[in-house]
PDB file of C-alpha atoms in Angstrom:
ATOM      1  CA  MET A 107     -35.713  -4.292  45.019  1.00 85.00           C
ATOM      2  CA  ARG A 108     -34.495  -7.672  43.740  1.00 94.00           C
ATOM      3  CA  GLU A 109     -36.665 -10.804  43.918  1.00 97.00           C
ATOM      4  CA  ILE A 110     -35.118 -14.055  45.101  1.00 98.00           C
ATOM      5  CA  GLN A 111     -36.413 -17.492  46.048  1.00 98.00           C
ATOM      6  CA  PHE A 112     -37.179 -18.557  49.608  1.00 98.00           C
ATOM      7  CA  ARG A 113     -34.294 -21.089  49.441  1.00 98.00           C
ATOM      8  CA  GLN A 114     -31.892 -18.375  48.286  1.00 98.00           C
ATOM      9  CA  ALA A 115     -32.934 -16.095  51.157  1.00 98.00           C
ATOM     10  CA  LEU A 116     -32.152 -18.865  53.649  1.00 98.00           C
ATOM     11  CA  GLY A 117     -28.861 -19.625  51.937  1.00 98.00           C
ATOM     12  CA  GLU A 118     -27.865 -15.964  51.999  1.00 98.00           C
ATOM     13  CA  ALA A 119     -28.687 -15.724  55.702  1.00 98.00           C
ATOM     14  CA  MET A 120     -26.479 -18.692  56.557  1.00 98.00           C
ATOM     15  CA  THR A 121     -23.671 -17.600  54.244  1.00 98.00           C
ATOM     16  CA  GLU A 122     -23.605 -14.038  55.594  1.00 98.00           C
ATOM     17  CA  GLU A 123     -23.568 -15.244  59.193  1.00 98.00           C
ATOM     18  CA  MET A 124     -20.804 -17.774  58.472  1.00 98.00           C
ATOM     19  CA  ARG A 125     -18.715 -15.007  56.903  1.00 98.00           C
ATOM     20  CA  ARG A 126     -19.403 -12.776  59.875  1.00 98.00           C
ATOM     21  CA  ASP A 127     -18.632 -15.355  62.582  1.00 98.00           C
ATOM     22  CA  ASP A 128     -16.287 -18.298  62.108  1.00 97.00           C
ATOM     23  CA  LYS A 129     -17.997 -20.121  64.993  1.00 98.00           C
ATOM     24  CA  VAL A 130     -21.088 -20.689  62.820  1.00 98.00           C
ATOM     25  CA  PHE A 131     -21.233 -23.962  60.896  1.00 98.00           C
ATOM     26  CA  LEU A 132     -23.846 -26.097  59.103  1.00 98.00           C
ATOM     27  CA  MET A 133     -24.409 -29.824  59.475  1.00 98.00           C
ATOM     28  CA  GLY A 134     -27.038 -32.254  58.255  1.00 98.00           C
ATOM     29  CA  GLU A 135     -27.912 -34.864  55.668  1.00 97.00           C
ATOM     30  CA  GLU A 136     -26.810 -33.904  52.133  1.00 96.00           C
ATOM     31  CA  VAL A 137     -26.053 -30.274  53.040  1.00 97.00           C
ATOM     32  CA  ALA A 138     -22.538 -30.354  51.543  1.00 97.00           C
ATOM     33  CA  GLU A 139     -21.731 -32.486  48.483  1.00 97.00           C
ATOM     34  CA  TYR A 140     -25.335 -32.467  47.246  1.00 97.00           C
ATOM     35  CA  ASN A 141     -25.796 -28.717  47.984  1.00 96.00           C
ATOM     36  CA  GLY A 142     -28.731 -29.487  50.263  1.00 96.00           C
ATOM     37  CA  ALA A 143     -31.770 -31.698  49.749  1.00 95.00           C
ATOM     38  CA  TYR A 144     -33.685 -28.548  48.739  1.00 95.00           C
ATOM     39  CA  LYS A 145     -30.615 -26.645  47.451  1.00 97.00           C
ATOM     40  CA  VAL A 146     -30.708 -24.222  50.396  1.00 97.00           C
ATOM     41  CA  SER A 147     -26.973 -24.674  51.038  1.00 98.00           C
ATOM     42  CA  GLN A 148     -25.946 -24.470  47.394  1.00 97.00           C
ATOM     43  CA  GLY A 149     -22.338 -23.284  47.009  1.00 97.00           C
ATOM     44  CA  MET A 150     -21.614 -23.221  50.733  1.00 98.00           C
ATOM     45  CA  LEU A 151     -19.253 -26.219  50.702  1.00 98.00           C
ATOM     46  CA  ASP A 152     -17.155 -24.547  48.000  1.00 97.00           C
ATOM     47  CA  GLU A 153     -16.849 -21.356  50.038  1.00 98.00           C
ATOM     48  CA  PHE A 154     -16.430 -22.697  53.569  1.00 98.00           C
ATOM     49  CA  GLY A 155     -15.044 -26.203  53.144  1.00 98.00           C
ATOM     50  CA  ALA A 156     -15.876 -29.538  54.713  1.00 97.00           C
ATOM     51  CA  LYS A 157     -15.043 -28.457  58.276  1.00 97.00           C
ATOM     52  CA  ARG A 158     -17.888 -25.924  58.319  1.00 98.00           C
ATOM     53  CA  VAL A 159     -20.410 -27.517  55.952  1.00 98.00           C
ATOM     54  CA  ILE A 160     -20.676 -31.091  57.157  1.00 98.00           C
ATOM     55  CA  ASP A 161     -22.533 -34.023  55.616  1.00 98.00           C
ATOM     56  CA  THR A 162     -23.866 -36.360  58.293  1.00 98.00           C
ATOM     57  CA  PRO A 163     -25.103 -39.953  58.260  1.00 96.00           C
ATOM     58  CA  ILE A 164     -28.835 -40.641  58.460  1.00 96.00           C
ATOM     59  CA  ALA A 165     -28.630 -40.423  62.248  1.00 96.00           C
ATOM     60  CA  GLU A 166     -30.592 -37.448  63.555  1.00 97.00           C
ATOM     61  CA  LEU A 167     -30.150 -38.314  67.227  1.00 97.00           C
ATOM     62  CA  GLY A 168     -26.390 -38.483  66.771  1.00 97.00           C
ATOM     63  CA  PHE A 169     -25.773 -35.278  64.841  1.00 97.00           C
ATOM     64  CA  ALA A 170     -28.319 -33.309  66.887  1.00 98.00           C
ATOM     65  CA  GLY A 171     -26.415 -34.346  69.998  1.00 97.00           C
ATOM     66  CA  MET A 172     -23.115 -33.340  68.400  1.00 98.00           C
ATOM     67  CA  GLY A 173     -24.641 -29.951  67.629  1.00 98.00           C
ATOM     68  CA  VAL A 174     -25.801 -29.444  71.209  1.00 98.00           C
ATOM     69  CA  GLY A 175     -22.349 -30.327  72.524  1.00 98.00           C
ATOM     70  CA  ALA A 176     -20.692 -27.967  70.057  1.00 98.00           C
ATOM     71  CA  ALA A 177     -23.042 -25.154  71.079  1.00 98.00           C
ATOM     72  CA  MET A 178     -22.305 -25.713  74.773  1.00 97.00           C
ATOM     73  CA  ASN A 179     -18.607 -25.399  73.955  1.00 96.00           C
ATOM     74  CA  GLY A 180     -18.853 -22.025  72.229  1.00 96.00           C
ATOM     75  CA  LEU A 181     -19.709 -22.805  68.606  1.00 98.00           C
ATOM     76  CA  ARG A 182     -22.944 -21.810  66.846  1.00 98.00           C
ATOM     77  CA  PRO A 183     -24.255 -24.818  64.903  1.00 98.00           C
ATOM     78  CA  ILE A 184     -27.031 -24.814  62.328  1.00 98.00           C
ATOM     79  CA  VAL A 185     -28.488 -28.329  62.252  1.00 98.00           C
ATOM     80  CA  GLU A 186     -30.639 -29.119  59.228  1.00 98.00           C
ATOM     81  CA  PHE A 187     -33.303 -31.800  59.434  1.00 97.00           C
ATOM     82  CA  MET A 188     -34.403 -33.022  56.010  1.00 95.00           C
ATOM     83  CA  THR A 189     -37.895 -32.691  57.471  1.00 95.00           C
ATOM     84  CA  PHE A 190     -39.065 -32.034  61.009  1.00 95.00           C
ATOM     85  CA  ASN A 191     -40.851 -35.383  60.838  1.00 95.00           C
ATOM     86  CA  PHE A 192     -37.351 -36.856  61.177  1.00 95.00           C
ATOM     87  CA  SER A 193     -36.584 -34.612  64.142  1.00 96.00           C
ATOM     88  CA  LEU A 194     -38.646 -37.014  66.257  1.00 96.00           C
ATOM     89  CA  VAL A 195     -35.621 -39.307  66.157  1.00 96.00           C
ATOM     90  CA  ALA A 196     -33.594 -36.464  67.743  1.00 97.00           C
ATOM     91  CA  ILE A 197     -36.271 -34.976  69.983  1.00 97.00           C
ATOM     92  CA  ASP A 198     -34.557 -36.136  73.186  1.00 97.00           C
ATOM     93  CA  GLN A 199     -31.507 -34.010  72.353  1.00 97.00           C
ATOM     94  CA  VAL A 200     -33.652 -31.019  71.362  1.00 98.00           C
ATOM     95  CA  ILE A 201     -35.964 -31.048  74.384  1.00 97.00           C
ATOM     96  CA  ASN A 202     -33.973 -32.736  77.138  1.00 97.00           C
ATOM     97  CA  SER A 203     -30.592 -31.220  76.271  1.00 97.00           C
ATOM     98  CA  ALA A 204     -30.728 -28.053  74.146  1.00 98.00           C
ATOM     99  CA  ALA A 205     -33.833 -26.555  75.749  1.00 98.00           C
ATOM    100  CA  LYS A 206     -32.876 -27.303  79.352  1.00 97.00           C
ATOM    101  CA  ILE A 207     -29.104 -26.976  79.665  1.00 97.00           C
ATOM    102  CA  LYS A 208     -29.093 -23.260  80.500  1.00 96.00           C
ATOM    103  CA  SER A 209     -31.589 -23.759  83.314  1.00 96.00           C
ATOM    104  CA  MET A 210     -30.025 -26.990  84.583  1.00 96.00           C
ATOM    105  CA  SER A 211     -26.535 -25.464  84.599  1.00 96.00           C
ATOM    106  CA  GLY A 212     -27.676 -22.377  86.494  1.00 96.00           C
ATOM    107  CA  GLY A 213     -26.842 -20.182  83.516  1.00 95.00           C
ATOM    108  CA  GLN A 214     -23.307 -21.532  83.097  1.00 95.00           C
ATOM    109  CA  PHE A 215     -23.963 -22.954  79.621  1.00 95.00           C
ATOM    110  CA  ASP A 216     -25.681 -21.244  76.709  1.00 96.00           C
ATOM    111  CA  CYS A 217     -26.856 -23.338  73.779  1.00 98.00           C
ATOM    112  CA  PRO A 218     -26.798 -21.103  70.669  1.00 98.00           C
ATOM    113  CA  ILE A 219     -28.037 -23.640  68.122  1.00 98.00           C
ATOM    114  CA  VAL A 220     -30.540 -23.476  65.249  1.00 98.00           C
ATOM    115  CA  PHE A 221     -32.461 -26.575  64.226  1.00 98.00           C
ATOM    116  CA  ARG A 222     -33.961 -25.869  60.814  1.00 98.00           C
ATOM    117  CA  GLY A 223     -35.835 -27.677  58.047  1.00 97.00           C
ATOM    118  CA  PRO A 224     -39.301 -28.101  56.509  1.00 96.00           C
ATOM    119  CA  THR A 225     -42.510 -28.676  58.456  1.00 95.00           C
ATOM    120  CA  GLY A 226     -46.029 -29.703  57.488  1.00 93.00           C
ATOM    121  CA  ASN A 227     -47.371 -31.286  54.330  1.00 91.00           C
ATOM    122  CA  ALA A 228     -45.544 -31.139  51.019  1.00 90.00           C
ATOM    123  CA  GLY A 229     -48.126 -32.770  48.810  1.00 86.00           C
ATOM    124  CA  GLN A 230     -48.611 -36.514  48.460  1.00 87.00           C
ATOM    125  CA  LEU A 231     -46.107 -37.695  51.078  1.00 88.00           C
ATOM    126  CA  SER A 232     -48.714 -39.333  53.329  1.00 87.00           C
ATOM    127  CA  SER A 233     -48.937 -39.501  57.095  1.00 89.00           C
ATOM    128  CA  GLN A 234     -45.362 -39.934  58.323  1.00 89.00           C
ATOM    129  CA  HIS A 235     -43.912 -37.062  56.282  1.00 90.00           C
ATOM    130  CA  SER A 236     -46.657 -34.435  56.566  1.00 88.00           C
ATOM    131  CA  GLN A 237     -46.922 -33.468  60.219  1.00 94.00           C
ATOM    132  CA  ASN A 238     -46.733 -30.104  61.964  1.00 95.00           C
ATOM    133  CA  PHE A 239     -44.728 -29.978  65.176  1.00 95.00           C
ATOM    134  CA  GLU A 240     -44.597 -26.223  65.778  1.00 96.00           C
ATOM    135  CA  ASN A 241     -46.928 -26.573  68.751  1.00 96.00           C
ATOM    136  CA  TRP A 242     -44.924 -29.519  70.138  1.00 96.00           C
ATOM    137  CA  TYR A 243     -41.712 -27.534  70.271  1.00 97.00           C
ATOM    138  CA  ALA A 244     -43.458 -24.316  71.313  1.00 97.00           C
ATOM    139  CA  ASN A 245     -44.689 -26.202  74.379  1.00 97.00           C
ATOM    140  CA  THR A 246     -41.092 -26.474  75.630  1.00 97.00           C
ATOM    141  CA  PRO A 247     -39.592 -23.726  77.839  1.00 97.00           C
ATOM    142  CA  GLY A 248     -36.100 -22.855  76.666  1.00 97.00           C
ATOM    143  CA  LEU A 249     -36.848 -23.075  72.944  1.00 98.00           C
ATOM    144  CA  LYS A 250     -37.791 -20.339  70.495  1.00 98.00           C
ATOM    145  CA  VAL A 251     -39.881 -21.388  67.487  1.00 98.00           C
ATOM    146  CA  VAL A 252     -39.826 -19.421  64.219  1.00 98.00           C
ATOM    147  CA  VAL A 253     -42.064 -20.116  61.197  1.00 98.00           C
ATOM    148  CA  PRO A 254     -41.529 -17.574  58.370  1.00 98.00           C
ATOM    149  CA  SER A 255     -43.978 -17.170  55.499  1.00 98.00           C
ATOM    150  CA  ASN A 256     -41.939 -15.374  52.821  1.00 98.00           C
ATOM    151  CA  PRO A 257     -38.336 -14.865  51.642  1.00 98.00           C
ATOM    152  CA  TYR A 258     -37.920 -11.454  53.328  1.00 98.00           C
ATOM    153  CA  ASP A 259     -38.934 -12.766  56.734  1.00 98.00           C
ATOM    154  CA  ALA A 260     -37.006 -15.997  56.236  1.00 98.00           C
ATOM    155  CA  LYS A 261     -33.695 -14.208  55.779  1.00 98.00           C
ATOM    156  CA  GLY A 262     -34.136 -11.628  58.535  1.00 98.00           C
ATOM    157  CA  LEU A 263     -35.432 -14.148  61.047  1.00 98.00           C
ATOM    158  CA  LEU A 264     -32.799 -16.776  60.284  1.00 98.00           C
ATOM    159  CA  LYS A 265     -29.997 -14.261  60.791  1.00 98.00           C
ATOM    160  CA  SER A 266     -31.515 -13.282  64.142  1.00 98.00           C
ATOM    161  CA  SER A 267     -31.907 -16.957  65.062  1.00 98.00           C
ATOM    162  CA  ILE A 268     -28.255 -17.735  64.325  1.00 98.00           C
ATOM    163  CA  ARG A 269     -27.145 -14.823  66.520  1.00 98.00           C
ATOM    164  CA  ASP A 270     -29.485 -15.770  69.369  1.00 98.00           C
ATOM    165  CA  ASN A 271     -27.914 -17.377  72.425  1.00 97.00           C
ATOM    166  CA  ASP A 272     -30.889 -19.696  72.961  1.00 97.00           C
ATOM    167  CA  PRO A 273     -31.825 -22.765  70.890  1.00 98.00           C
ATOM    168  CA  VAL A 274     -34.139 -21.890  68.006  1.00 98.00           C
ATOM    169  CA  ILE A 275     -36.433 -24.201  66.063  1.00 98.00           C
ATOM    170  CA  PHE A 276     -36.642 -22.687  62.567  1.00 98.00           C
ATOM    171  CA  MET A 277     -39.426 -24.245  60.490  1.00 98.00           C
ATOM    172  CA  GLU A 278     -39.809 -23.827  56.742  1.00 97.00           C
ATOM    173  CA  SER A 279     -41.910 -25.553  54.046  1.00 95.00           C
ATOM    174  CA  GLU A 280     -40.946 -27.704  51.095  1.00 93.00           C
ATOM    175  CA  LEU A 281     -43.786 -26.061  49.182  1.00 95.00           C
ATOM    176  CA  MET A 282     -42.279 -22.594  49.669  1.00 96.00           C
ATOM    177  CA  TYR A 283     -38.618 -23.070  48.746  1.00 97.00           C
ATOM    178  CA  GLY A 284     -39.320 -21.910  45.184  1.00 97.00           C
ATOM    179  CA  ASP A 285     -41.481 -18.932  46.215  1.00 97.00           C
ATOM    180  CA  LYS A 286     -40.082 -15.563  45.196  1.00 97.00           C
ATOM    181  CA  GLY A 287     -40.194 -12.325  47.149  1.00 97.00           C
ATOM    182  CA  GLU A 288     -38.453  -8.998  47.521  1.00 97.00           C
ATOM    183  CA  VAL A 289     -35.329  -9.135  49.689  1.00 98.00           C
ATOM    184  CA  PRO A 290     -32.932  -6.194  50.191  1.00 97.00           C
ATOM    185  CA  GLU A 291     -29.273  -6.654  49.332  1.00 95.00           C
ATOM    186  CA  GLU A 292     -28.214  -4.719  52.421  1.00 96.00           C
ATOM    187  CA  GLU A 293     -28.146  -6.473  55.796  1.00 96.00           C
ATOM    188  CA  TYR A 294     -31.239  -6.477  57.995  1.00 98.00           C
ATOM    189  CA  LEU A 295     -32.511  -8.408  61.001  1.00 98.00           C
ATOM    190  CA  ILE A 296     -36.073  -9.180  62.111  1.00 98.00           C
ATOM    191  CA  PRO A 297     -36.594  -9.531  65.889  1.00 98.00           C
ATOM    192  CA  ILE A 298     -37.822 -12.892  67.108  1.00 98.00           C
ATOM    193  CA  GLY A 299     -41.278 -12.622  68.688  1.00 97.00           C
ATOM    194  CA  GLN A 300     -42.591  -9.702  66.645  1.00 98.00           C
ATOM    195  CA  ALA A 301     -45.693 -10.266  64.494  1.00 98.00           C
ATOM    196  CA  VAL A 302     -46.455  -8.150  61.439  1.00 98.00           C
ATOM    197  CA  THR A 303     -49.777  -6.769  60.204  1.00 98.00           C
ATOM    198  CA  VAL A 304     -49.801  -7.729  56.542  1.00 97.00           C
ATOM    199  CA  LYS A 305     -53.085  -6.000  55.728  1.00 98.00           C
ATOM    200  CA  GLN A 306     -55.082  -3.417  57.639  1.00 98.00           C
ATOM    201  CA  GLY A 307     -58.779  -4.118  58.089  1.00 98.00           C
ATOM    202  CA  SER A 308     -61.823  -3.297  60.170  1.00 97.00           C
ATOM    203  CA  ASP A 309     -64.284  -6.219  60.109  1.00 98.00           C
ATOM    204  CA  VAL A 310     -62.399  -9.314  61.304  1.00 98.00           C
ATOM    205  CA  THR A 311     -58.857 -10.290  62.312  1.00 98.00           C
ATOM    206  CA  LEU A 312     -57.271 -13.199  60.422  1.00 98.00           C
ATOM    207  CA  VAL A 313     -54.153 -14.669  62.061  1.00 98.00           C
ATOM    208  CA  SER A 314     -51.785 -17.313  60.750  1.00 98.00           C
ATOM    209  CA  PHE A 315     -48.105 -18.119  60.133  1.00 98.00           C
ATOM    210  CA  GLY A 316     -45.898 -20.077  57.725  1.00 97.00           C
ATOM    211  CA  LYS A 317     -47.331 -21.313  54.468  1.00 96.00           C
ATOM    212  CA  MET A 318     -50.907 -20.998  55.759  1.00 97.00           C
ATOM    213  CA  MET A 319     -50.445 -17.257  55.165  1.00 98.00           C
ATOM    214  CA  LYS A 320     -51.071 -18.044  51.500  1.00 97.00           C
ATOM    215  CA  VAL A 321     -54.507 -19.393  52.416  1.00 97.00           C
ATOM    216  CA  VAL A 322     -55.235 -16.372  54.611  1.00 98.00           C
ATOM    217  CA  ASP A 323     -54.082 -13.848  51.995  1.00 98.00           C
ATOM    218  CA  GLU A 324     -56.238 -15.448  49.307  1.00 98.00           C
ATOM    219  CA  ALA A 325     -59.229 -15.659  51.650  1.00 98.00           C
ATOM    220  CA  ALA A 326     -58.840 -11.968  52.557  1.00 98.00           C
ATOM    221  CA  ALA A 327     -58.802 -11.033  48.876  1.00 98.00           C
ATOM    222  CA  GLU A 328     -61.968 -13.057  48.221  1.00 98.00           C
ATOM    223  CA  LEU A 329     -63.684 -11.569  51.279  1.00 98.00           C
ATOM    224  CA  ALA A 330     -62.877  -8.072  50.052  1.00 98.00           C
ATOM    225  CA  LYS A 331     -64.911  -8.787  46.915  1.00 97.00           C
ATOM    226  CA  GLU A 332     -67.907  -9.353  49.211  1.00 96.00           C
ATOM    227  CA  GLY A 333     -67.314  -6.149  51.146  1.00 97.00           C
ATOM    228  CA  ILE A 334     -65.631  -7.793  54.174  1.00 98.00           C
ATOM    229  CA  ASN A 335     -62.462  -5.956  55.156  1.00 98.00           C
ATOM    230  CA  ALA A 336     -60.188  -8.406  56.982  1.00 98.00           C
ATOM    231  CA  GLU A 337     -57.108  -7.418  58.956  1.00 98.00           C
ATOM    232  CA  VAL A 338     -54.339  -9.979  58.389  1.00 98.00           C
ATOM    233  CA  ILE A 339     -51.594 -10.749  60.916  1.00 98.00           C
ATOM    234  CA  ASP A 340     -48.582 -13.001  60.351  1.00 98.00           C
ATOM    235  CA  LEU A 341     -47.302 -14.236  63.732  1.00 98.00           C
ATOM    236  CA  ARG A 342     -43.858 -15.111  62.287  1.00 98.00           C
ATOM    237  CA  THR A 343     -42.906 -16.822  65.556  1.00 98.00           C
ATOM    238  CA  VAL A 344     -44.973 -19.125  67.767  1.00 98.00           C
ATOM    239  CA  ARG A 345     -42.682 -19.021  70.794  1.00 98.00           C
ATOM    240  CA  PRO A 346     -42.692 -16.300  71.864  1.00 98.00           C
ATOM    241  CA  ILE A 347     -46.117 -15.316  70.503  1.00 98.00           C
ATOM    242  CA  ASP A 348     -46.817 -11.636  69.949  1.00 98.00           C
ATOM    243  CA  TYR A 349     -50.137 -11.647  71.807  1.00 98.00           C
ATOM    244  CA  ALA A 350     -50.193  -7.846  72.042  1.00 98.00           C
ATOM    245  CA  SER A 351     -50.459  -7.330  68.270  1.00 98.00           C
ATOM    246  CA  VAL A 352     -53.409  -9.734  68.047  1.00 98.00           C
ATOM    247  CA  ILE A 353     -55.171  -8.144  71.029  1.00 98.00           C
ATOM    248  CA  GLU A 354     -54.812  -4.659  69.549  1.00 98.00           C
ATOM    249  CA  SER A 355     -56.273  -5.883  66.277  1.00 98.00           C
ATOM    250  CA  VAL A 356     -59.200  -7.629  68.003  1.00 98.00           C
ATOM    251  CA  LYS A 357     -59.955  -4.406  69.889  1.00 98.00           C
ATOM    252  CA  LYS A 358     -60.456  -2.821  66.478  1.00 97.00           C
ATOM    253  CA  THR A 359     -62.261  -5.602  64.567  1.00 98.00           C
ATOM    254  CA  ASN A 360     -64.016  -7.426  67.458  1.00 98.00           C
ATOM    255  CA  ARG A 361     -63.730 -10.770  65.663  1.00 98.00           C
ATOM    256  CA  LEU A 362     -60.941 -13.324  65.295  1.00 98.00           C
ATOM    257  CA  VAL A 363     -60.285 -16.311  63.021  1.00 98.00           C
ATOM    258  CA  ILE A 364     -57.029 -18.278  63.357  1.00 98.00           C
ATOM    259  CA  VAL A 365     -55.771 -20.508  60.543  1.00 98.00           C
ATOM    260  CA  GLU A 366     -53.192 -23.193  61.367  1.00 98.00           C
ATOM    261  CA  GLU A 367     -52.114 -26.360  59.580  1.00 97.00           C
ATOM    262  CA  ALA A 368     -51.579 -28.379  62.784  1.00 96.00           C
ATOM    263  CA  TRP A 369     -54.187 -30.648  64.337  1.00 95.00           C
ATOM    264  CA  PRO A 370     -56.663 -28.798  66.583  1.00 96.00           C
ATOM    265  CA  LEU A 371     -55.909 -30.350  69.983  1.00 96.00           C
ATOM    266  CA  ALA A 372     -53.294 -28.400  72.002  1.00 95.00           C
ATOM    267  CA  SER A 373     -52.425 -26.298  68.955  1.00 97.00           C
ATOM    268  CA  ILE A 374     -51.060 -22.761  68.658  1.00 98.00           C
ATOM    269  CA  SER A 375     -54.544 -21.646  67.629  1.00 98.00           C
ATOM    270  CA  ALA A 376     -55.984 -23.159  70.821  1.00 97.00           C
ATOM    271  CA  GLU A 377     -53.414 -21.299  72.946  1.00 97.00           C
ATOM    272  CA  LEU A 378     -54.040 -18.038  71.114  1.00 97.00           C
ATOM    273  CA  SER A 379     -57.828 -18.463  71.422  1.00 97.00           C
ATOM    274  CA  HIS A 380     -57.499 -18.910  75.185  1.00 97.00           C
ATOM    275  CA  HIS A 381     -55.275 -15.862  75.536  1.00 97.00           C
ATOM    276  CA  ILE A 382     -57.601 -13.634  73.520  1.00 97.00           C
ATOM    277  CA  GLN A 383     -60.750 -14.688  75.394  1.00 95.00           C
ATOM    278  CA  LYS A 384     -58.910 -14.130  78.677  1.00 96.00           C
ATOM    279  CA  ASN A 385     -57.439 -10.746  77.835  1.00 97.00           C
ATOM    280  CA  ALA A 386     -59.771  -9.289  75.197  1.00 97.00           C
ATOM    281  CA  PHE A 387     -63.114 -10.913  76.046  1.00 97.00           C
ATOM    282  CA  ASP A 388     -65.000  -7.617  76.336  1.00 97.00           C
ATOM    283  CA  TYR A 389     -63.974  -6.672  72.786  1.00 98.00           C
ATOM    284  CA  LEU A 390     -65.239  -9.854  71.132  1.00 98.00           C
ATOM    285  CA  ASP A 391     -68.574  -9.740  69.300  1.00 98.00           C
ATOM    286  CA  ALA A 392     -68.401 -13.462  68.455  1.00 98.00           C
ATOM    287  CA  PRO A 393     -66.563 -16.563  69.643  1.00 97.00           C
ATOM    288  CA  VAL A 394     -63.065 -17.069  68.251  1.00 98.00           C
ATOM    289  CA  HIS A 395     -63.072 -19.516  65.341  1.00 98.00           C
ATOM    290  CA  ARG A 396     -60.201 -21.786  64.331  1.00 98.00           C
ATOM    291  CA  VAL A 397     -59.416 -23.437  61.003  1.00 98.00           C
ATOM    292  CA  ASN A 398     -57.081 -26.408  61.511  1.00 98.00           C
ATOM    293  CA  SER A 399     -56.311 -29.623  59.706  1.00 96.00           C
ATOM    294  CA  LYS A 400     -58.901 -32.293  60.407  1.00 95.00           C
ATOM    295  CA  ASP A 401     -57.970 -34.518  63.363  1.00 95.00           C
ATOM    296  CA  LEU A 402     -56.578 -37.314  61.184  1.00 93.00           C
ATOM    297  CA  PRO A 403     -53.222 -38.488  59.843  1.00 92.00           C
ATOM    298  CA  LEU A 404     -52.782 -36.941  56.403  1.00 91.00           C
ATOM    299  CA  PRO A 405     -53.694 -39.491  53.682  1.00 90.00           C
ATOM    300  CA  TYR A 406     -52.023 -39.942  50.311  1.00 91.00           C
ATOM    301  CA  ALA A 407     -54.974 -39.280  47.982  1.00 93.00           C
ATOM    302  CA  PRO A 408     -54.990 -35.661  46.737  1.00 90.00           C
ATOM    303  CA  THR A 409     -58.771 -35.372  47.081  1.00 91.00           C
ATOM    304  CA  LEU A 410     -58.550 -36.327  50.756  1.00 92.00           C
ATOM    305  CA  ILE A 411     -55.580 -33.999  51.321  1.00 90.00           C
ATOM    306  CA  GLU A 412     -57.667 -31.102  50.033  1.00 89.00           C
ATOM    307  CA  GLU A 413     -60.511 -32.091  52.327  1.00 92.00           C
ATOM    308  CA  ILE A 414     -58.373 -32.325  55.468  1.00 94.00           C
ATOM    309  CA  LEU A 415     -56.070 -29.289  55.198  1.00 95.00           C
ATOM    310  CA  PRO A 416     -57.144 -25.703  55.918  1.00 97.00           C
ATOM    311  CA  ASN A 417     -58.183 -23.983  52.717  1.00 96.00           C
ATOM    312  CA  VAL A 418     -59.664 -20.747  51.427  1.00 97.00           C
ATOM    313  CA  LYS A 419     -63.243 -22.058  51.434  1.00 97.00           C
ATOM    314  CA  ARG A 420     -63.120 -23.140  55.096  1.00 97.00           C
ATOM    315  CA  THR A 421     -61.461 -19.861  56.066  1.00 98.00           C
ATOM    316  CA  ILE A 422     -64.150 -17.788  54.369  1.00 98.00           C
ATOM    317  CA  GLU A 423     -66.841 -19.891  56.051  1.00 98.00           C
ATOM    318  CA  ALA A 424     -65.222 -19.269  59.453  1.00 98.00           C
ATOM    319  CA  VAL A 425     -65.111 -15.525  58.821  1.00 98.00           C
ATOM    320  CA  LYS A 426     -68.778 -15.456  57.824  1.00 98.00           C
ATOM    321  CA  ALA A 427     -69.632 -17.482  60.943  1.00 98.00           C
ATOM    322  CA  VAL A 428     -68.029 -14.916  63.276  1.00 98.00           C
ATOM    323  CA  MET A 429     -69.799 -12.161  61.342  1.00 96.00           C
ATOM    324  CA  TYR A 430     -73.137 -14.031  61.554  1.00 96.00           C
ATOM    325  CA  ARG A 431     -73.515 -13.962  57.786  1.00 91.00           C
TER     326      ARG A 431
END
């Protein structure tokens, strides 16, 4: 099977869906003439023209609102935010319009729109450009929130998101656009809301999503050297969450560690911890442990970044804590 970059997988997903359905279009800052800030939309302007690949001003509230209106009128917009940190400027349109219009209209209006772009830290970009808002958007009824961890999932999930009749928040990572992975040439879709077990194990369940899967995968490999066989689950989506897959794993391993880049308060890991203790309490041999970013704005200094973000060392320590080792 061929290997392609994460950015190419996303670009292929959008291109294939735009060829399939002329109602699909892309808009955002630098998506057209510049081929995308991260070169995700490379070549799309040449193929589809300026009416379907649209450069916007630096005005997230404005073009997000245009996207919502277009979706309500039968089109299927893909709105790219240069980073989800900038989506805060547009959050009124995302939460008060896109997420609610189907309910408020009594089902008369669908809003088939995808808001996509990078989330989380991307190195030394400091506090205002390094935040995780997956849990913010996942808190909103009416939205679906997708956070892929590899090129294969990125393509299959983005195609499903574009075809979905509900608004989807599709979150990527600047640090993953160059990652390579195997992606079939033939068409495939991945259902939204379906986790995947990346590695079978028997001693502890490790759960994560997005680029934190790299931390979890490395931690699992290191733990294996010490005789600890971790089961690894990639949630893929955080609204809806595939609770059932995690519960089934915990029934087998009896221990759970969740790794998430977001701050700990009101996080996805907090929600998942509650659900597991409520529905799988009798299977747990230890309290659920979480590995989150420290409860601080992300600083600029690389030494402090390393200290604050989830890492392999902290993940291994959490696993040993639930195993009382």
